[in-house]
């Protein structure tokens, strides 16, 4: 069953279960997920889970980020992270299905754009799902002096209405920055 869960409804036992699943799916980040699911001080607004027989089979989390353009226009965007399916269930279109549910929920919540940063090898996968590759001028910032190292990650976006993503350099950062 696919569930959409607001962050305030994720109690510590479920949080621990999600983190254990993320440790398996992202062994390179296991040390982080062993302690927390939050990156750059921004907790998800909601998480989409596929649970089968009480176990988490797939996960996507959505955080709010702000894009600031060179004209100093600010847009809140929904940023997708932790897209993962447990190894034994991969290749069955579960990832696609979960992303579809996630994007529909993002749209329903009124966002104009969804963004994500992915490994280069997955760019064709996201393109097949209607995502577009942004150029290198979409940069993630931790604070005004510190761009987050996203060198190995490709910035991608999806337009959810007829509004186009603004052109030119785009700073992605937490809404409070
Ligand atoms: C990426 C992931 C979520 C896809 O889930 P899934 O349910 O297997 O995806 P789908 O069945 O919808 O699509 C499978 C397709 O994904 C693509 N894909 C999956 N992993 C890939 C990889 N590492 N490199 C390139 N393409 C990949 C392939 O096109 C694959 O097609 P195939 O089955 O014909 O080979 C899953 O492989 C996963 O959890 N990977 C580890 C965590 C991760 O890297 N997440 C992405 C973070 S951006």
PDB file of N, CA, C and O in Angstrom, residues 49-125:
ATOM      1  N   UNK A  49       5.631   6.308   1.174  1.00  0.00           N
ATOM      2  CA  UNK A  49       6.167   4.971   1.469  1.00  0.00           C
ATOM      3  C   UNK A  49       5.334   3.896   0.797  1.00  0.00           C
ATOM      4  O   UNK A  49       4.106   4.026   0.709  1.00  0.00           O
ATOM      5  N   UNK A  50       6.008   2.854   0.338  1.00  0.00           N
ATOM      6  CA  UNK A  50       5.301   1.621  -0.007  1.00  0.00           C
ATOM      7  C   UNK A  50       5.625   0.646   1.104  1.00  0.00           C
ATOM      8  O   UNK A  50       6.802   0.340   1.350  1.00  0.00           O
ATOM      9  N   UNK A  51       4.567   0.188   1.803  1.00  0.00           N
ATOM     10  CA  UNK A  51       4.802  -0.818   2.851  1.00  0.00           C
ATOM     11  C   UNK A  51       4.191  -2.136   2.415  1.00  0.00           C
ATOM     12  O   UNK A  51       3.032  -2.176   1.980  1.00  0.00           O
ATOM     13  N   UNK A  52       4.957  -3.200   2.507  1.00  0.00           N
ATOM     14  CA  UNK A  52       4.477  -4.540   2.172  1.00  0.00           C
ATOM     15  C   UNK A  52       4.775  -5.456   3.346  1.00  0.00           C
ATOM     16  O   UNK A  52       5.937  -5.517   3.791  1.00  0.00           O
ATOM     17  N   UNK A  53       3.765  -6.136   3.835  1.00  0.00           N
ATOM     18  CA  UNK A  53       3.907  -7.025   5.006  1.00  0.00           C
ATOM     19  C   UNK A  53       4.591  -6.284   6.161  1.00  0.00           C
ATOM     20  O   UNK A  53       5.466  -6.843   6.841  1.00  0.00           O
ATOM     21  N   UNK A  54       4.220  -5.034   6.347  1.00  0.00           N
ATOM     22  CA  UNK A  54       4.759  -4.259   7.467  1.00  0.00           C
ATOM     23  C   UNK A  54       6.169  -3.727   7.241  1.00  0.00           C
ATOM     24  O   UNK A  54       6.679  -2.961   8.043  1.00  0.00           O
ATOM     25  N   UNK A  55       6.790  -4.132   6.143  1.00  0.00           N
ATOM     26  CA  UNK A  55       8.160  -3.673   5.869  1.00  0.00           C
ATOM     27  C   UNK A  55       8.145  -2.556   4.828  1.00  0.00           C
ATOM     28  O   UNK A  55       7.294  -2.558   3.926  1.00  0.00           O
ATOM     29  N   UNK A  56       9.100  -1.644   4.934  1.00  0.00           N
ATOM     30  CA  UNK A  56       9.164  -0.560   3.954  1.00  0.00           C
ATOM     31  C   UNK A  56       9.881  -1.058   2.700  1.00  0.00           C
ATOM     32  O   UNK A  56      11.034  -1.486   2.767  1.00  0.00           O
ATOM     33  N   UNK A  57       9.152  -1.015   1.577  1.00  0.00           N
ATOM     34  CA  UNK A  57       9.721  -1.503   0.315  1.00  0.00           C
ATOM     35  C   UNK A  57      10.246  -0.352  -0.539  1.00  0.00           C
ATOM     36  O   UNK A  57      11.136  -0.557  -1.377  1.00  0.00           O
ATOM     37  N   UNK A  58       9.682   0.839  -0.351  1.00  0.00           N
ATOM     38  CA  UNK A  58      10.115   1.973  -1.185  1.00  0.00           C
ATOM     39  C   UNK A  58       9.840   3.277  -0.456  1.00  0.00           C
ATOM     40  O   UNK A  58       8.920   3.354   0.370  1.00  0.00           O
ATOM     41  N   UNK A  59      10.639   4.300  -0.806  1.00  0.00           N
ATOM     42  CA  UNK A  59      10.611   5.565  -0.054  1.00  0.00           C
ATOM     43  C   UNK A  59      10.909   6.751  -0.970  1.00  0.00           C
ATOM     44  O   UNK A  59      11.771   6.660  -1.838  1.00  0.00           O
ATOM     45  N   UNK A  60      10.178   7.837  -0.770  1.00  0.00           N
ATOM     46  CA  UNK A  60      10.531   9.140  -1.357  1.00  0.00           C
ATOM     47  C   UNK A  60      10.189  10.197  -0.306  1.00  0.00           C
ATOM     48  O   UNK A  60       9.143  10.107   0.329  1.00  0.00           O
ATOM     49  N   UNK A  61      11.075  11.177  -0.100  1.00  0.00           N
ATOM     50  CA  UNK A  61      10.762  12.276   0.821  1.00  0.00           C
ATOM     51  C   UNK A  61      10.743  13.591   0.042  1.00  0.00           C
ATOM     52  O   UNK A  61      11.431  13.732  -0.977  1.00  0.00           O
ATOM     53  N   UNK A  62       9.947  14.530   0.538  1.00  0.00           N
ATOM     54  CA  UNK A  62       9.823  15.826  -0.143  1.00  0.00           C
ATOM     55  C   UNK A  62      10.083  16.948   0.852  1.00  0.00           C
ATOM     56  O   UNK A  62       9.444  17.003   1.906  1.00  0.00           O
ATOM     57  N   UNK A  63      11.038  17.804   0.538  1.00  0.00           N
ATOM     58  CA  UNK A  63      11.319  18.978   1.369  1.00  0.00           C
ATOM     59  C   UNK A  63      11.014  20.244   0.562  1.00  0.00           C
ATOM     60  O   UNK A  63      10.989  20.198  -0.667  1.00  0.00           O
ATOM     61  N   UNK A  64      10.772  21.337   1.273  1.00  0.00           N
ATOM     62  CA  UNK A  64      10.567  22.615   0.581  1.00  0.00           C
ATOM     63  C   UNK A  64      11.913  23.317   0.481  1.00  0.00           C
ATOM     64  O   UNK A  64      12.649  23.415   1.466  1.00  0.00           O
ATOM     65  N   UNK A  65      12.236  23.756  -0.718  1.00  0.00           N
ATOM     66  CA  UNK A  65      13.418  24.595  -0.911  1.00  0.00           C
ATOM     67  C   UNK A  65      12.945  25.870  -1.616  1.00  0.00           C
ATOM     68  O   UNK A  65      11.844  25.922  -2.154  1.00  0.00           O
ATOM     69  N   UNK A  66      13.801  26.870  -1.608  1.00  0.00           N
ATOM     70  CA  UNK A  66      13.490  28.101  -2.315  1.00  0.00           C
ATOM     71  C   UNK A  66      14.506  28.281  -3.431  1.00  0.00           C
ATOM     72  O   UNK A  66      15.694  28.011  -3.239  1.00  0.00           O
ATOM     73  N   UNK A  67      13.995  28.683  -4.595  1.00  0.00           N
ATOM     74  CA  UNK A  67      14.891  29.047  -5.696  1.00  0.00           C
ATOM     75  C   UNK A  67      14.907  30.567  -5.776  1.00  0.00           C
ATOM     76  O   UNK A  67      13.849  31.196  -5.791  1.00  0.00           O
ATOM     77  N   UNK A  68      16.089  31.157  -5.779  1.00  0.00           N
ATOM     78  CA  UNK A  68      16.202  32.604  -5.992  1.00  0.00           C
ATOM     79  C   UNK A  68      16.861  32.831  -7.348  1.00  0.00           C
ATOM     80  O   UNK A  68      17.889  32.220  -7.662  1.00  0.00           O
ATOM     81  N   UNK A  69      16.252  33.687  -8.162  1.00  0.00           N
ATOM     82  CA  UNK A  69      16.793  33.970  -9.488  1.00  0.00           C
ATOM     83  C   UNK A  69      17.691  35.192  -9.427  1.00  0.00           C
ATOM     84  O   UNK A  69      17.758  35.879  -8.404  1.00  0.00           O
ATOM     85  N   UNK A  70      18.365  35.487 -10.549  1.00  0.00           N
ATOM     86  CA  UNK A  70      19.224  36.675 -10.584  1.00  0.00           C
ATOM     87  C   UNK A  70      18.406  37.949 -10.366  1.00  0.00           C
ATOM     88  O   UNK A  70      18.939  38.972  -9.957  1.00  0.00           O
ATOM     89  N   UNK A  71      17.109  37.914 -10.670  1.00  0.00           N
ATOM     90  CA  UNK A  71      16.248  39.089 -10.458  1.00  0.00           C
ATOM     91  C   UNK A  71      15.730  39.139  -9.022  1.00  0.00           C
ATOM     92  O   UNK A  71      14.871  39.933  -8.690  1.00  0.00           O
ATOM     93  N   UNK A  72      16.253  38.216  -8.191  1.00  0.00           N
ATOM     94  CA  UNK A  72      15.842  38.136  -6.794  1.00  0.00           C
ATOM     95  C   UNK A  72      14.384  37.716  -6.617  1.00  0.00           C
ATOM     96  O   UNK A  72      13.759  38.041  -5.625  1.00  0.00           O
ATOM     97  N   UNK A  73      13.837  37.054  -7.636  1.00  0.00           N
ATOM     98  CA  UNK A  73      12.523  36.443  -7.457  1.00  0.00           C
ATOM     99  C   UNK A  73      12.729  35.163  -6.679  1.00  0.00           C
ATOM    100  O   UNK A  73      13.708  34.438  -6.880  1.00  0.00           O
ATOM    101  N   UNK A  74      11.786  34.863  -5.801  1.00  0.00           N
ATOM    102  CA  UNK A  74      11.896  33.652  -4.973  1.00  0.00           C
ATOM    103  C   UNK A  74      10.695  32.752  -5.225  1.00  0.00           C
ATOM    104  O   UNK A  74       9.558  33.220  -5.221  1.00  0.00           O
ATOM    105  N   UNK A  75      10.981  31.506  -5.484  1.00  0.00           N
ATOM    106  CA  UNK A  75       9.922  30.515  -5.674  1.00  0.00           C
ATOM    107  C   UNK A  75      10.138  29.394  -4.670  1.00  0.00           C
ATOM    108  O   UNK A  75      11.258  28.883  -4.577  1.00  0.00           O
ATOM    109  N   UNK A  76       9.076  28.985  -3.984  1.00  0.00           N
ATOM    110  CA  UNK A  76       9.186  27.763  -3.198  1.00  0.00           C
ATOM    111  C   UNK A  76       8.983  26.577  -4.134  1.00  0.00           C
ATOM    112  O   UNK A  76       8.056  26.570  -4.951  1.00  0.00           O
ATOM    113  N   UNK A  77       9.874  25.616  -4.023  1.00  0.00           N
ATOM    114  CA  UNK A  77       9.782  24.432  -4.876  1.00  0.00           C
ATOM    115  C   UNK A  77       9.806  23.187  -3.983  1.00  0.00           C
ATOM    116  O   UNK A  77      10.284  23.243  -2.853  1.00  0.00           O
ATOM    117  N   UNK A  78       9.276  22.106  -4.520  1.00  0.00           N
ATOM    118  CA  UNK A  78       9.296  20.841  -3.769  1.00  0.00           C
ATOM    119  C   UNK A  78      10.500  20.044  -4.236  1.00  0.00           C
ATOM    120  O   UNK A  78      10.662  19.778  -5.427  1.00  0.00           O
ATOM    121  N   UNK A  79      11.348  19.685  -3.299  1.00  0.00           N
ATOM    122  CA  UNK A  79      12.578  18.981  -3.657  1.00  0.00           C
ATOM    123  C   UNK A  79      12.477  17.519  -3.190  1.00  0.00           C
ATOM    124  O   UNK A  79      12.194  17.242  -2.028  1.00  0.00           O
ATOM    125  N   UNK A  80      12.690  16.640  -4.157  1.00  0.00           N
ATOM    126  CA  UNK A  80      12.532  15.202  -3.898  1.00  0.00           C
ATOM    127  C   UNK A  80      13.868  14.609  -3.474  1.00  0.00           C
ATOM    128  O   UNK A  80      14.900  14.915  -4.073  1.00  0.00           O
ATOM    129  N   UNK A  81      13.853  13.778  -2.441  1.00  0.00           N
ATOM    130  CA  UNK A  81      15.113  13.155  -2.023  1.00  0.00           C
ATOM    131  C   UNK A  81      14.879  11.735  -1.515  1.00  0.00           C
ATOM    132  O   UNK A  81      13.749  11.343  -1.213  1.00  0.00           O
ATOM    133  N   UNK A  82      15.960  10.978  -1.451  1.00  0.00           N
ATOM    134  CA  UNK A  82      15.889   9.622  -0.894  1.00  0.00           C
ATOM    135  C   UNK A  82      15.026   8.668  -1.705  1.00  0.00           C
ATOM    136  O   UNK A  82      14.424   7.744  -1.147  1.00  0.00           O
ATOM    137  N   UNK A  83      14.981   8.872  -3.032  1.00  0.00           N
ATOM    138  CA  UNK A  83      14.189   7.963  -3.878  1.00  0.00           C
ATOM    139  C   UNK A  83      14.837   6.578  -3.804  1.00  0.00           C
ATOM    140  O   UNK A  83      15.999   6.410  -4.166  1.00  0.00           O
ATOM    141  N   UNK A  84      14.100   5.600  -3.307  1.00  0.00           N
ATOM    142  CA  UNK A  84      14.732   4.286  -3.135  1.00  0.00           C
ATOM    143  C   UNK A  84      13.714   3.157  -3.058  1.00  0.00           C
ATOM    144  O   UNK A  84      12.603   3.328  -2.562  1.00  0.00           O
ATOM    145  N   UNK A  85      14.157   2.021  -3.590  1.00  0.00           N
ATOM    146  CA  UNK A  85      13.371   0.785  -3.565  1.00  0.00           C
ATOM    147  C   UNK A  85      14.324  -0.281  -3.012  1.00  0.00           C
ATOM    148  O   UNK A  85      15.513  -0.306  -3.401  1.00  0.00           O
ATOM    149  N   UNK A  86      13.855  -1.133  -2.123  1.00  0.00           N
ATOM    150  CA  UNK A  86      14.770  -2.148  -1.560  1.00  0.00           C
ATOM    151  C   UNK A  86      15.283  -3.039  -2.695  1.00  0.00           C
ATOM    152  O   UNK A  86      14.558  -3.314  -3.664  1.00  0.00           O
ATOM    153  N   UNK A  87      16.547  -3.486  -2.592  1.00  0.00           N
ATOM    154  CA  UNK A  87      17.193  -4.171  -3.721  1.00  0.00           C
ATOM    155  C   UNK A  87      16.371  -5.319  -4.318  1.00  0.00           C
ATOM    156  O   UNK A  87      16.279  -5.456  -5.541  1.00  0.00           O
ATOM    157  N   UNK A  88      15.733  -6.116  -3.474  1.00  0.00           N
ATOM    158  CA  UNK A  88      15.044  -7.307  -3.996  1.00  0.00           C
ATOM    159  C   UNK A  88      13.768  -6.981  -4.773  1.00  0.00           C
ATOM    160  O   UNK A  88      13.212  -7.849  -5.438  1.00  0.00           O
ATOM    161  N   UNK A  89      13.321  -5.727  -4.719  1.00  0.00           N
ATOM    162  CA  UNK A  89      12.071  -5.374  -5.423  1.00  0.00           C
ATOM    163  C   UNK A  89      12.306  -4.418  -6.595  1.00  0.00           C
ATOM    164  O   UNK A  89      11.363  -3.906  -7.188  1.00  0.00           O
ATOM    165  N   UNK A  90      13.576  -4.168  -6.913  1.00  0.00           N
ATOM    166  CA  UNK A  90      13.861  -3.208  -7.998  1.00  0.00           C
ATOM    167  C   UNK A  90      13.513  -3.790  -9.366  1.00  0.00           C
ATOM    168  O   UNK A  90      13.456  -5.012  -9.534  1.00  0.00           O
ATOM    169  N   UNK A  91      13.288  -2.900 -10.338  1.00  0.00           N
ATOM    170  CA  UNK A  91      13.012  -3.336 -11.708  1.00  0.00           C
ATOM    171  C   UNK A  91      11.567  -3.740 -11.942  1.00  0.00           C
ATOM    172  O   UNK A  91      11.242  -4.346 -12.954  1.00  0.00           O
ATOM    173  N   UNK A  92      10.681  -3.391 -11.004  1.00  0.00           N
ATOM    174  CA  UNK A  92       9.248  -3.729 -11.142  1.00  0.00           C
ATOM    175  C   UNK A  92       8.376  -2.490 -11.268  1.00  0.00           C
ATOM    176  O   UNK A  92       7.197  -2.535 -10.975  1.00  0.00           O
ATOM    177  N   UNK A  93       8.993  -1.380 -11.646  1.00  0.00           N
ATOM    178  CA  UNK A  93       8.289  -0.113 -11.846  1.00  0.00           C
ATOM    179  C   UNK A  93       7.760   0.508 -10.544  1.00  0.00           C
ATOM    180  O   UNK A  93       6.922   1.410 -10.573  1.00  0.00           O
ATOM    181  N   UNK A  94       8.242   0.009  -9.415  1.00  0.00           N
ATOM    182  CA  UNK A  94       7.791   0.585  -8.135  1.00  0.00           C
ATOM    183  C   UNK A  94       8.292   2.024  -8.013  1.00  0.00           C
ATOM    184  O   UNK A  94       7.566   2.925  -7.597  1.00  0.00           O
ATOM    185  N   UNK A  95       9.553   2.249  -8.423  1.00  0.00           N
ATOM    186  CA  UNK A  95      10.117   3.592  -8.369  1.00  0.00           C
ATOM    187  C   UNK A  95       9.262   4.575  -9.161  1.00  0.00           C
ATOM    188  O   UNK A  95       8.919   5.653  -8.672  1.00  0.00           O
ATOM    189  N   UNK A  96       8.900   4.169 -10.382  1.00  0.00           N
ATOM    190  CA  UNK A  96       8.059   5.032 -11.220  1.00  0.00           C
ATOM    191  C   UNK A  96       6.740   5.352 -10.544  1.00  0.00           C
ATOM    192  O   UNK A  96       6.268   6.489 -10.534  1.00  0.00           O
ATOM    193  N   UNK A  97       6.119   4.301  -9.995  1.00  0.00           N
ATOM    194  CA  UNK A  97       4.799   4.468  -9.381  1.00  0.00           C
ATOM    195  C   UNK A  97       4.875   5.428  -8.189  1.00  0.00           C
ATOM    196  O   UNK A  97       4.047   6.327  -8.029  1.00  0.00           O
ATOM    197  N   UNK A  98       5.917   5.254  -7.376  1.00  0.00           N
ATOM    198  CA  UNK A  98       6.064   6.104  -6.193  1.00  0.00           C
ATOM    199  C   UNK A  98       6.336   7.561  -6.593  1.00  0.00           C
ATOM    200  O   UNK A  98       5.818   8.498  -5.985  1.00  0.00           O
ATOM    201  N   UNK A  99       7.160   7.739  -7.633  1.00  0.00           N
ATOM    202  CA  UNK A  99       7.449   9.102  -8.103  1.00  0.00           C
ATOM    203  C   UNK A  99       6.196   9.762  -8.660  1.00  0.00           C
ATOM    204  O   UNK A  99       5.961  10.951  -8.473  1.00  0.00           O
ATOM    205  N   UNK A 100       5.374   8.966  -9.325  1.00  0.00           N
ATOM    206  CA  UNK A 100       4.122   9.473  -9.872  1.00  0.00           C
ATOM    207  C   UNK A 100       3.197   9.974  -8.756  1.00  0.00           C
ATOM    208  O   UNK A 100       2.670  11.083  -8.813  1.00  0.00           O
ATOM    209  N   UNK A 101       3.040   9.158  -7.729  1.00  0.00           N
ATOM    210  CA  UNK A 101       2.209   9.540  -6.579  1.00  0.00           C
ATOM    211  C   UNK A 101       2.797  10.794  -5.925  1.00  0.00           C
ATOM    212  O   UNK A 101       2.080  11.724  -5.567  1.00  0.00           O
ATOM    213  N   UNK A 102       4.120  10.833  -5.809  1.00  0.00           N
ATOM    214  CA  UNK A 102       4.788  11.968  -5.148  1.00  0.00           C
ATOM    215  C   UNK A 102       4.546  13.255  -5.930  1.00  0.00           C
ATOM    216  O   UNK A 102       4.177  14.289  -5.359  1.00  0.00           O
ATOM    217  N   UNK A 103       4.743  13.188  -7.247  1.00  0.00           N
ATOM    218  CA  UNK A 103       4.579  14.402  -8.069  1.00  0.00           C
ATOM    219  C   UNK A 103       3.123  14.871  -8.032  1.00  0.00           C
ATOM    220  O   UNK A 103       2.846  16.076  -7.933  1.00  0.00           O
ATOM    221  N   UNK A 104       2.169  13.947  -8.066  1.00  0.00           N
ATOM    222  CA  UNK A 104       0.754  14.345  -7.985  1.00  0.00           C
ATOM    223  C   UNK A 104       0.446  15.032  -6.660  1.00  0.00           C
ATOM    224  O   UNK A 104      -0.298  16.009  -6.618  1.00  0.00           O
ATOM    225  N   UNK A 105       1.037  14.545  -5.584  1.00  0.00           N
ATOM    226  CA  UNK A 105       0.813  15.157  -4.276  1.00  0.00           C
ATOM    227  C   UNK A 105       1.453  16.554  -4.220  1.00  0.00           C
ATOM    228  O   UNK A 105       0.885  17.490  -3.653  1.00  0.00           O
ATOM    229  N   UNK A 106       2.630  16.688  -4.821  1.00  0.00           N
ATOM    230  CA  UNK A 106       3.312  17.991  -4.866  1.00  0.00           C
ATOM    231  C   UNK A 106       2.431  18.997  -5.624  1.00  0.00           C
ATOM    232  O   UNK A 106       2.245  20.137  -5.194  1.00  0.00           O
ATOM    233  N   UNK A 107       1.881  18.540  -6.745  1.00  0.00           N
ATOM    234  CA  UNK A 107       0.988  19.391  -7.553  1.00  0.00           C
ATOM    235  C   UNK A 107      -0.231  19.788  -6.731  1.00  0.00           C
ATOM    236  O   UNK A 107      -0.632  20.943  -6.699  1.00  0.00           O
ATOM    237  N   UNK A 108      -0.815  18.804  -6.061  1.00  0.00           N
ATOM    238  CA  UNK A 108      -2.021  19.049  -5.263  1.00  0.00           C
ATOM    239  C   UNK A 108      -1.756  20.096  -4.180  1.00  0.00           C
ATOM    240  O   UNK A 108      -2.625  20.876  -3.825  1.00  0.00           O
ATOM    241  N   UNK A 109      -0.500  20.137  -3.695  1.00  0.00           N
ATOM    242  CA  UNK A 109      -0.155  21.107  -2.646  1.00  0.00           C
ATOM    243  C   UNK A 109       0.205  22.473  -3.214  1.00  0.00           C
ATOM    244  O   UNK A 109       0.609  23.370  -2.495  1.00  0.00           O
ATOM    245  N   UNK A 110       0.100  22.630  -4.532  1.00  0.00           N
ATOM    246  CA  UNK A 110       0.193  23.959  -5.138  1.00  0.00           C
ATOM    247  C   UNK A 110       1.570  24.410  -5.583  1.00  0.00           C
ATOM    248  O   UNK A 110       1.761  25.587  -5.891  1.00  0.00           O
ATOM    249  N   UNK A 111       2.542  23.514  -5.626  1.00  0.00           N
ATOM    250  CA  UNK A 111       3.873  23.914  -6.096  1.00  0.00           C
ATOM    251  C   UNK A 111       3.893  24.009  -7.624  1.00  0.00           C
ATOM    252  O   UNK A 111       3.230  23.234  -8.304  1.00  0.00           O
ATOM    253  N   UNK A 112       4.693  24.949  -8.138  1.00  0.00           N
ATOM    254  CA  UNK A 112       4.850  25.096  -9.593  1.00  0.00           C
ATOM    255  C   UNK A 112       5.930  24.167 -10.134  1.00  0.00           C
ATOM    256  O   UNK A 112       5.892  23.770 -11.286  1.00  0.00           O
ATOM    257  N   UNK A 113       6.931  23.869  -9.278  1.00  0.00           N
ATOM    258  CA  UNK A 113       8.072  23.078  -9.747  1.00  0.00           C
ATOM    259  C   UNK A 113       8.475  22.030  -8.716  1.00  0.00           C
ATOM    260  O   UNK A 113       8.389  22.272  -7.512  1.00  0.00           O
ATOM    261  N   UNK A 114       8.922  20.878  -9.243  1.00  0.00           N
ATOM    262  CA  UNK A 114       9.612  19.899  -8.396  1.00  0.00           C
ATOM    263  C   UNK A 114      11.053  19.858  -8.875  1.00  0.00           C
ATOM    264  O   UNK A 114      11.327  20.037 -10.072  1.00  0.00           O
ATOM    265  N   UNK A 115      11.969  19.647  -7.951  1.00  0.00           N
ATOM    266  CA  UNK A 115      13.384  19.523  -8.328  1.00  0.00           C
ATOM    267  C   UNK A 115      13.976  18.293  -7.646  1.00  0.00           C
ATOM    268  O   UNK A 115      13.405  17.772  -6.673  1.00  0.00           O
ATOM    269  N   UNK A 116      15.088  17.839  -8.143  1.00  0.00           N
ATOM    270  CA  UNK A 116      15.859  16.792  -7.467  1.00  0.00           C
ATOM    271  C   UNK A 116      17.298  16.856  -7.957  1.00  0.00           C
ATOM    272  O   UNK A 116      17.588  17.466  -8.994  1.00  0.00           O
ATOM    273  N   UNK A 117      18.188  16.251  -7.205  1.00  0.00           N
ATOM    274  CA  UNK A 117      19.597  16.119  -7.614  1.00  0.00           C
ATOM    275  C   UNK A 117      19.880  14.624  -7.673  1.00  0.00           C
ATOM    276  O   UNK A 117      19.710  13.927  -6.670  1.00  0.00           O
ATOM    277  N   UNK A 118      20.288  14.141  -8.860  1.00  0.00           N
ATOM    278  CA  UNK A 118      20.471  12.683  -8.983  1.00  0.00           C
ATOM    279  C   UNK A 118      21.840  12.327  -9.543  1.00  0.00           C
ATOM    280  O   UNK A 118      22.555  13.170 -10.091  1.00  0.00           O
ATOM    281  N   UNK A 119      22.169  11.034  -9.385  1.00  0.00           N
ATOM    282  CA  UNK A 119      23.402  10.525  -9.981  1.00  0.00           C
ATOM    283  C   UNK A 119      23.279  10.606 -11.494  1.00  0.00           C
ATOM    284  O   UNK A 119      22.178  10.410 -12.042  1.00  0.00           O
ATOM    285  N   UNK A 120      24.417  10.816 -12.159  1.00  0.00           N
ATOM    286  CA  UNK A 120      24.399  10.987 -13.614  1.00  0.00           C
ATOM    287  C   UNK A 120      23.757   9.772 -14.317  1.00  0.00           C
ATOM    288  O   UNK A 120      23.006   9.928 -15.276  1.00  0.00           O
ATOM    289  N   UNK A 121      24.022   8.586 -13.787  1.00  0.00           N
ATOM    290  CA  UNK A 121      23.512   7.375 -14.452  1.00  0.00           C
ATOM    291  C   UNK A 121      21.981   7.327 -14.459  1.00  0.00           C
ATOM    292  O   UNK A 121      21.386   6.621 -15.263  1.00  0.00           O
ATOM    293  N   UNK A 122      21.356   8.083 -13.551  1.00  0.00           N
ATOM    294  CA  UNK A 122      19.891   8.032 -13.470  1.00  0.00           C
ATOM    295  C   UNK A 122      19.197   9.138 -14.264  1.00  0.00           C
ATOM    296  O   UNK A 122      17.959   9.175 -14.317  1.00  0.00           O
ATOM    297  N   UNK A 123      19.985  10.008 -14.909  1.00  0.00           N
ATOM    298  CA  UNK A 123      19.370  11.096 -15.683  1.00  0.00           C
ATOM    299  C   UNK A 123      18.393  10.543 -16.738  1.00  0.00           C
ATOM    300  O   UNK A 123      17.249  11.004 -16.825  1.00  0.00           O
ATOM    301  N   UNK A 124      18.776   9.513 -17.521  1.00  0.00           N
ATOM    302  CA  UNK A 124      17.820   8.993 -18.524  1.00  0.00           C
ATOM    303  C   UNK A 124      16.533   8.443 -17.890  1.00  0.00           C
ATOM    304  O   UNK A 124      15.448   8.568 -18.468  1.00  0.00           O
ATOM    305  N   UNK A 125      16.672   7.873 -16.705  1.00  0.00           N
ATOM    306  CA  UNK A 125      15.493   7.351 -15.989  1.00  0.00           C
ATOM    307  C   UNK A 125      14.505   8.481 -15.706  1.00  0.00           C
ATOM    308  O   UNK A 125      13.321   8.401 -16.028  1.00  0.00           O
TER     309      UNK A 125
END
